[in-house]
Amino acid sequence: MRNALLCMAAVVWAPITDLRPGRRVGRRAMKGIVTRVSPVKAYRKGDGTQGRMFSLLMTDESGSVKVCVFGNGVLKFSHHPLPGEEFILTNFKVLPAKQEFNWAENAFEVHLDGAPRHISVRVCV
């Protein structure tokens, strides 16, 4: 527990409204409450293989953002998120939102889709 606290001390907290599309966000973290969740869905990737994903809407005091969780990112959650739970996310990508699928009023969305060791998801208790 102490190591987790020390590790999080080196992270810069980013309010949702400060996130901008660009490169992967490594040393920044986003903390928010889940306000909406989709079920896990199967989809076909461009290479023909099967993938898994789900989406959630995270809200903090500054606003809301859609979080898309793909592939190995799905495995990082110890359980399927529930509305009202609070999570800390690190090492995510901020991308322009696909407006036809966007639940939030933002022009961007957060993607968790990398190798499991590169994504950090913590439930706040």
mmCIF file of C-alpha atoms in Angstrom:
data_model
loop_
_atom_site.group_PDB
_atom_site.id
_atom_site.type_symbol
_atom_site.label_atom_id
_atom_site.label_comp_id
_atom_site.label_asym_id
_atom_site.label_seq_id
_atom_site.Cartn_x
_atom_site.Cartn_y
_atom_site.Cartn_z
ATOM 1 C CA MET A 1 0.000 0.000 0.000
ATOM 2 C CA ARG A 2 2.796 2.417 0.901
ATOM 3 C CA ASN A 3 4.519 1.751 -2.462
ATOM 4 C CA ALA A 4 1.268 2.499 -4.294
ATOM 5 C CA LEU A 5 0.987 5.825 -2.475
ATOM 6 C CA LEU A 6 4.597 6.708 -3.270
ATOM 7 C CA CYS A 7 4.060 5.771 -6.905
ATOM 8 C CA MET A 8 0.945 7.962 -7.157
ATOM 9 C CA ALA A 9 2.799 10.885 -5.545
ATOM 10 C CA ALA A 10 4.908 11.216 -8.729
ATOM 11 C CA VAL A 11 1.792 11.500 -10.913
ATOM 12 C CA VAL A 12 0.271 14.832 -11.950
ATOM 13 C CA TRP A 13 -3.524 14.884 -11.615
ATOM 14 C CA ALA A 14 -5.307 16.118 -14.722
ATOM 15 C CA PRO A 15 -8.834 17.518 -14.497
ATOM 16 C CA ILE A 16 -10.971 16.182 -17.340
ATOM 17 C CA THR A 17 -11.312 19.641 -18.897
ATOM 18 C CA ASP A 18 -7.485 19.926 -19.117
ATOM 19 C CA LEU A 19 -7.080 16.773 -21.232
ATOM 20 C CA ARG A 20 -6.302 17.396 -24.910
ATOM 21 C CA PRO A 21 -5.918 15.044 -27.891
ATOM 22 C CA GLY A 22 -2.353 14.085 -28.633
ATOM 23 C CA ARG A 23 0.148 11.525 -27.480
ATOM 24 C CA ARG A 24 -0.228 8.923 -24.770
ATOM 25 C CA VAL A 25 -0.471 10.464 -21.309
ATOM 26 C CA GLY A 26 2.079 8.695 -19.090
ATOM 27 C CA ARG A 27 2.855 10.645 -15.927
ATOM 28 C CA ARG A 28 -0.593 12.185 -15.635
ATOM 29 C CA ALA A 29 -3.571 10.555 -13.997
ATOM 30 C CA MET A 30 -7.284 11.082 -14.268
ATOM 31 C CA LYS A 31 -9.593 10.439 -11.336
ATOM 32 C CA GLY A 32 -13.338 10.332 -11.765
ATOM 33 C CA ILE A 33 -16.634 8.747 -10.870
ATOM 34 C CA VAL A 34 -18.278 6.360 -13.318
ATOM 35 C CA THR A 35 -21.677 7.740 -14.306
ATOM 36 C CA ARG A 36 -22.531 5.436 -17.228
ATOM 37 C CA VAL A 37 -21.223 2.047 -18.411
ATOM 38 C CA SER A 38 -21.812 -0.109 -21.480
ATOM 39 C CA PRO A 39 -21.625 -3.910 -21.399
ATOM 40 C CA VAL A 40 -18.515 -5.635 -22.796
ATOM 41 C CA LYS A 41 -19.004 -6.088 -26.539
ATOM 42 C CA ALA A 42 -17.229 -8.177 -29.143
ATOM 43 C CA TYR A 43 -16.133 -6.511 -32.369
ATOM 44 C CA ARG A 44 -14.160 -7.459 -35.458
ATOM 45 C CA LYS A 45 -10.792 -5.735 -35.865
ATOM 46 C CA GLY A 46 -9.424 -4.547 -39.203
ATOM 47 C CA ASP A 47 -7.228 -7.662 -39.442
ATOM 48 C CA GLY A 48 -10.281 -9.937 -39.050
ATOM 49 C CA THR A 49 -9.580 -11.032 -35.470
ATOM 50 C CA GLN A 50 -12.092 -10.659 -32.661
ATOM 51 C CA GLY A 51 -11.684 -7.937 -30.027
ATOM 52 C CA ARG A 52 -13.488 -6.919 -26.831
ATOM 53 C CA MET A 53 -14.363 -3.449 -25.592
ATOM 54 C CA PHE A 54 -16.615 -1.431 -23.336
ATOM 55 C CA SER A 55 -17.147 2.259 -22.711
ATOM 56 C CA LEU A 56 -17.811 4.302 -19.621
ATOM 57 C CA LEU A 57 -18.471 7.926 -18.820
ATOM 58 C CA MET A 58 -16.175 9.350 -16.129
ATOM 59 C CA THR A 59 -16.985 12.596 -14.362
ATOM 60 C CA ASP A 60 -14.980 14.846 -12.059
ATOM 61 C CA GLU A 61 -15.687 18.341 -10.732
ATOM 62 C CA SER A 62 -14.583 19.871 -14.059
ATOM 63 C CA GLY A 63 -16.617 17.792 -16.527
ATOM 64 C CA SER A 64 -17.149 14.391 -18.152
ATOM 65 C CA VAL A 65 -15.331 12.303 -20.736
ATOM 66 C CA LYS A 66 -16.064 9.034 -22.516
ATOM 67 C CA VAL A 67 -13.482 6.323 -21.789
ATOM 68 C CA CYS A 68 -13.158 3.530 -24.380
ATOM 69 C CA VAL A 69 -11.533 0.359 -23.063
ATOM 70 C CA PHE A 70 -10.203 -2.067 -25.695
ATOM 71 C CA GLY A 71 -8.466 -5.446 -25.708
ATOM 72 C CA ASN A 72 -5.940 -5.769 -22.888
ATOM 73 C CA GLY A 73 -7.407 -2.697 -21.215
ATOM 74 C CA VAL A 74 -10.540 -4.745 -20.464
ATOM 75 C CA LEU A 75 -8.349 -7.140 -18.461
ATOM 76 C CA LYS A 76 -7.000 -4.335 -16.241
ATOM 77 C CA PHE A 77 -10.347 -3.858 -14.517
ATOM 78 C CA SER A 78 -10.768 -6.321 -11.628
ATOM 79 C CA HIS A 79 -14.529 -6.242 -12.286
ATOM 80 C CA HIS A 80 -16.863 -4.545 -14.734
ATOM 81 C CA PRO A 81 -17.233 -0.943 -13.483
ATOM 82 C CA LEU A 82 -20.481 0.149 -11.874
ATOM 83 C CA PRO A 83 -22.014 3.630 -11.807
ATOM 84 C CA GLY A 84 -20.901 5.466 -8.667
ATOM 85 C CA GLU A 85 -17.471 3.806 -8.449
ATOM 86 C CA GLU A 86 -14.405 6.031 -8.497
ATOM 87 C CA PHE A 87 -11.354 5.080 -10.573
ATOM 88 C CA ILE A 88 -7.860 6.417 -11.168
ATOM 89 C CA LEU A 89 -6.542 5.909 -14.703
ATOM 90 C CA THR A 90 -2.956 6.432 -15.845
ATOM 91 C CA ASN A 91 -1.107 5.973 -19.146
ATOM 92 C CA PHE A 92 -4.039 6.531 -21.465
ATOM 93 C CA LYS A 93 -4.446 8.135 -24.882
ATOM 94 C CA VAL A 94 -6.581 11.217 -25.496
ATOM 95 C CA LEU A 95 -8.027 11.216 -29.014
ATOM 96 C CA PRO A 96 -10.593 13.243 -30.946
ATOM 97 C CA ALA A 97 -14.043 11.796 -30.214
ATOM 98 C CA LYS A 98 -16.004 9.916 -32.841
ATOM 99 C CA GLN A 99 -19.084 12.074 -32.540
ATOM 100 C CA GLU A 100 -21.500 9.379 -33.747
ATOM 101 C CA PHE A 101 -20.592 7.307 -30.664
ATOM 102 C CA ASN A 102 -19.878 10.108 -28.172
ATOM 103 C CA TRP A 103 -21.909 10.221 -24.926
ATOM 104 C CA ALA A 104 -20.112 13.211 -23.473
ATOM 105 C CA GLU A 105 -20.163 16.794 -24.640
ATOM 106 C CA ASN A 106 -16.399 16.809 -25.214
ATOM 107 C CA ALA A 107 -14.576 16.874 -28.526
ATOM 108 C CA PHE A 108 -12.198 14.176 -27.225
ATOM 109 C CA GLU A 109 -12.280 10.754 -25.569
ATOM 110 C CA VAL A 110 -9.860 8.648 -23.545
ATOM 111 C CA HIS A 111 -8.628 5.254 -24.826
ATOM 112 C CA LEU A 112 -7.197 2.433 -22.722
ATOM 113 C CA ASP A 113 -5.901 -0.097 -25.203
ATOM 114 C CA GLY A 114 -2.226 -0.879 -24.678
ATOM 115 C CA ALA A 115 -0.288 -3.731 -23.200
ATOM 116 C CA PRO A 116 -1.541 -4.468 -19.657
ATOM 117 C CA ARG A 117 1.726 -3.382 -18.023
ATOM 118 C CA HIS A 118 1.322 0.073 -19.583
ATOM 119 C CA ILE A 119 -2.154 0.792 -18.201
ATOM 120 C CA SER A 120 -2.982 1.421 -14.573
ATOM 121 C CA VAL A 121 -6.535 1.229 -13.244
ATOM 122 C CA ARG A 122 -7.205 1.657 -9.522
ATOM 123 C CA VAL A 123 -10.524 1.520 -7.720
ATOM 124 C CA CYS A 124 -10.802 4.200 -5.033
ATOM 125 C CA VAL A 125 -12.271 2.945 -1.768
#
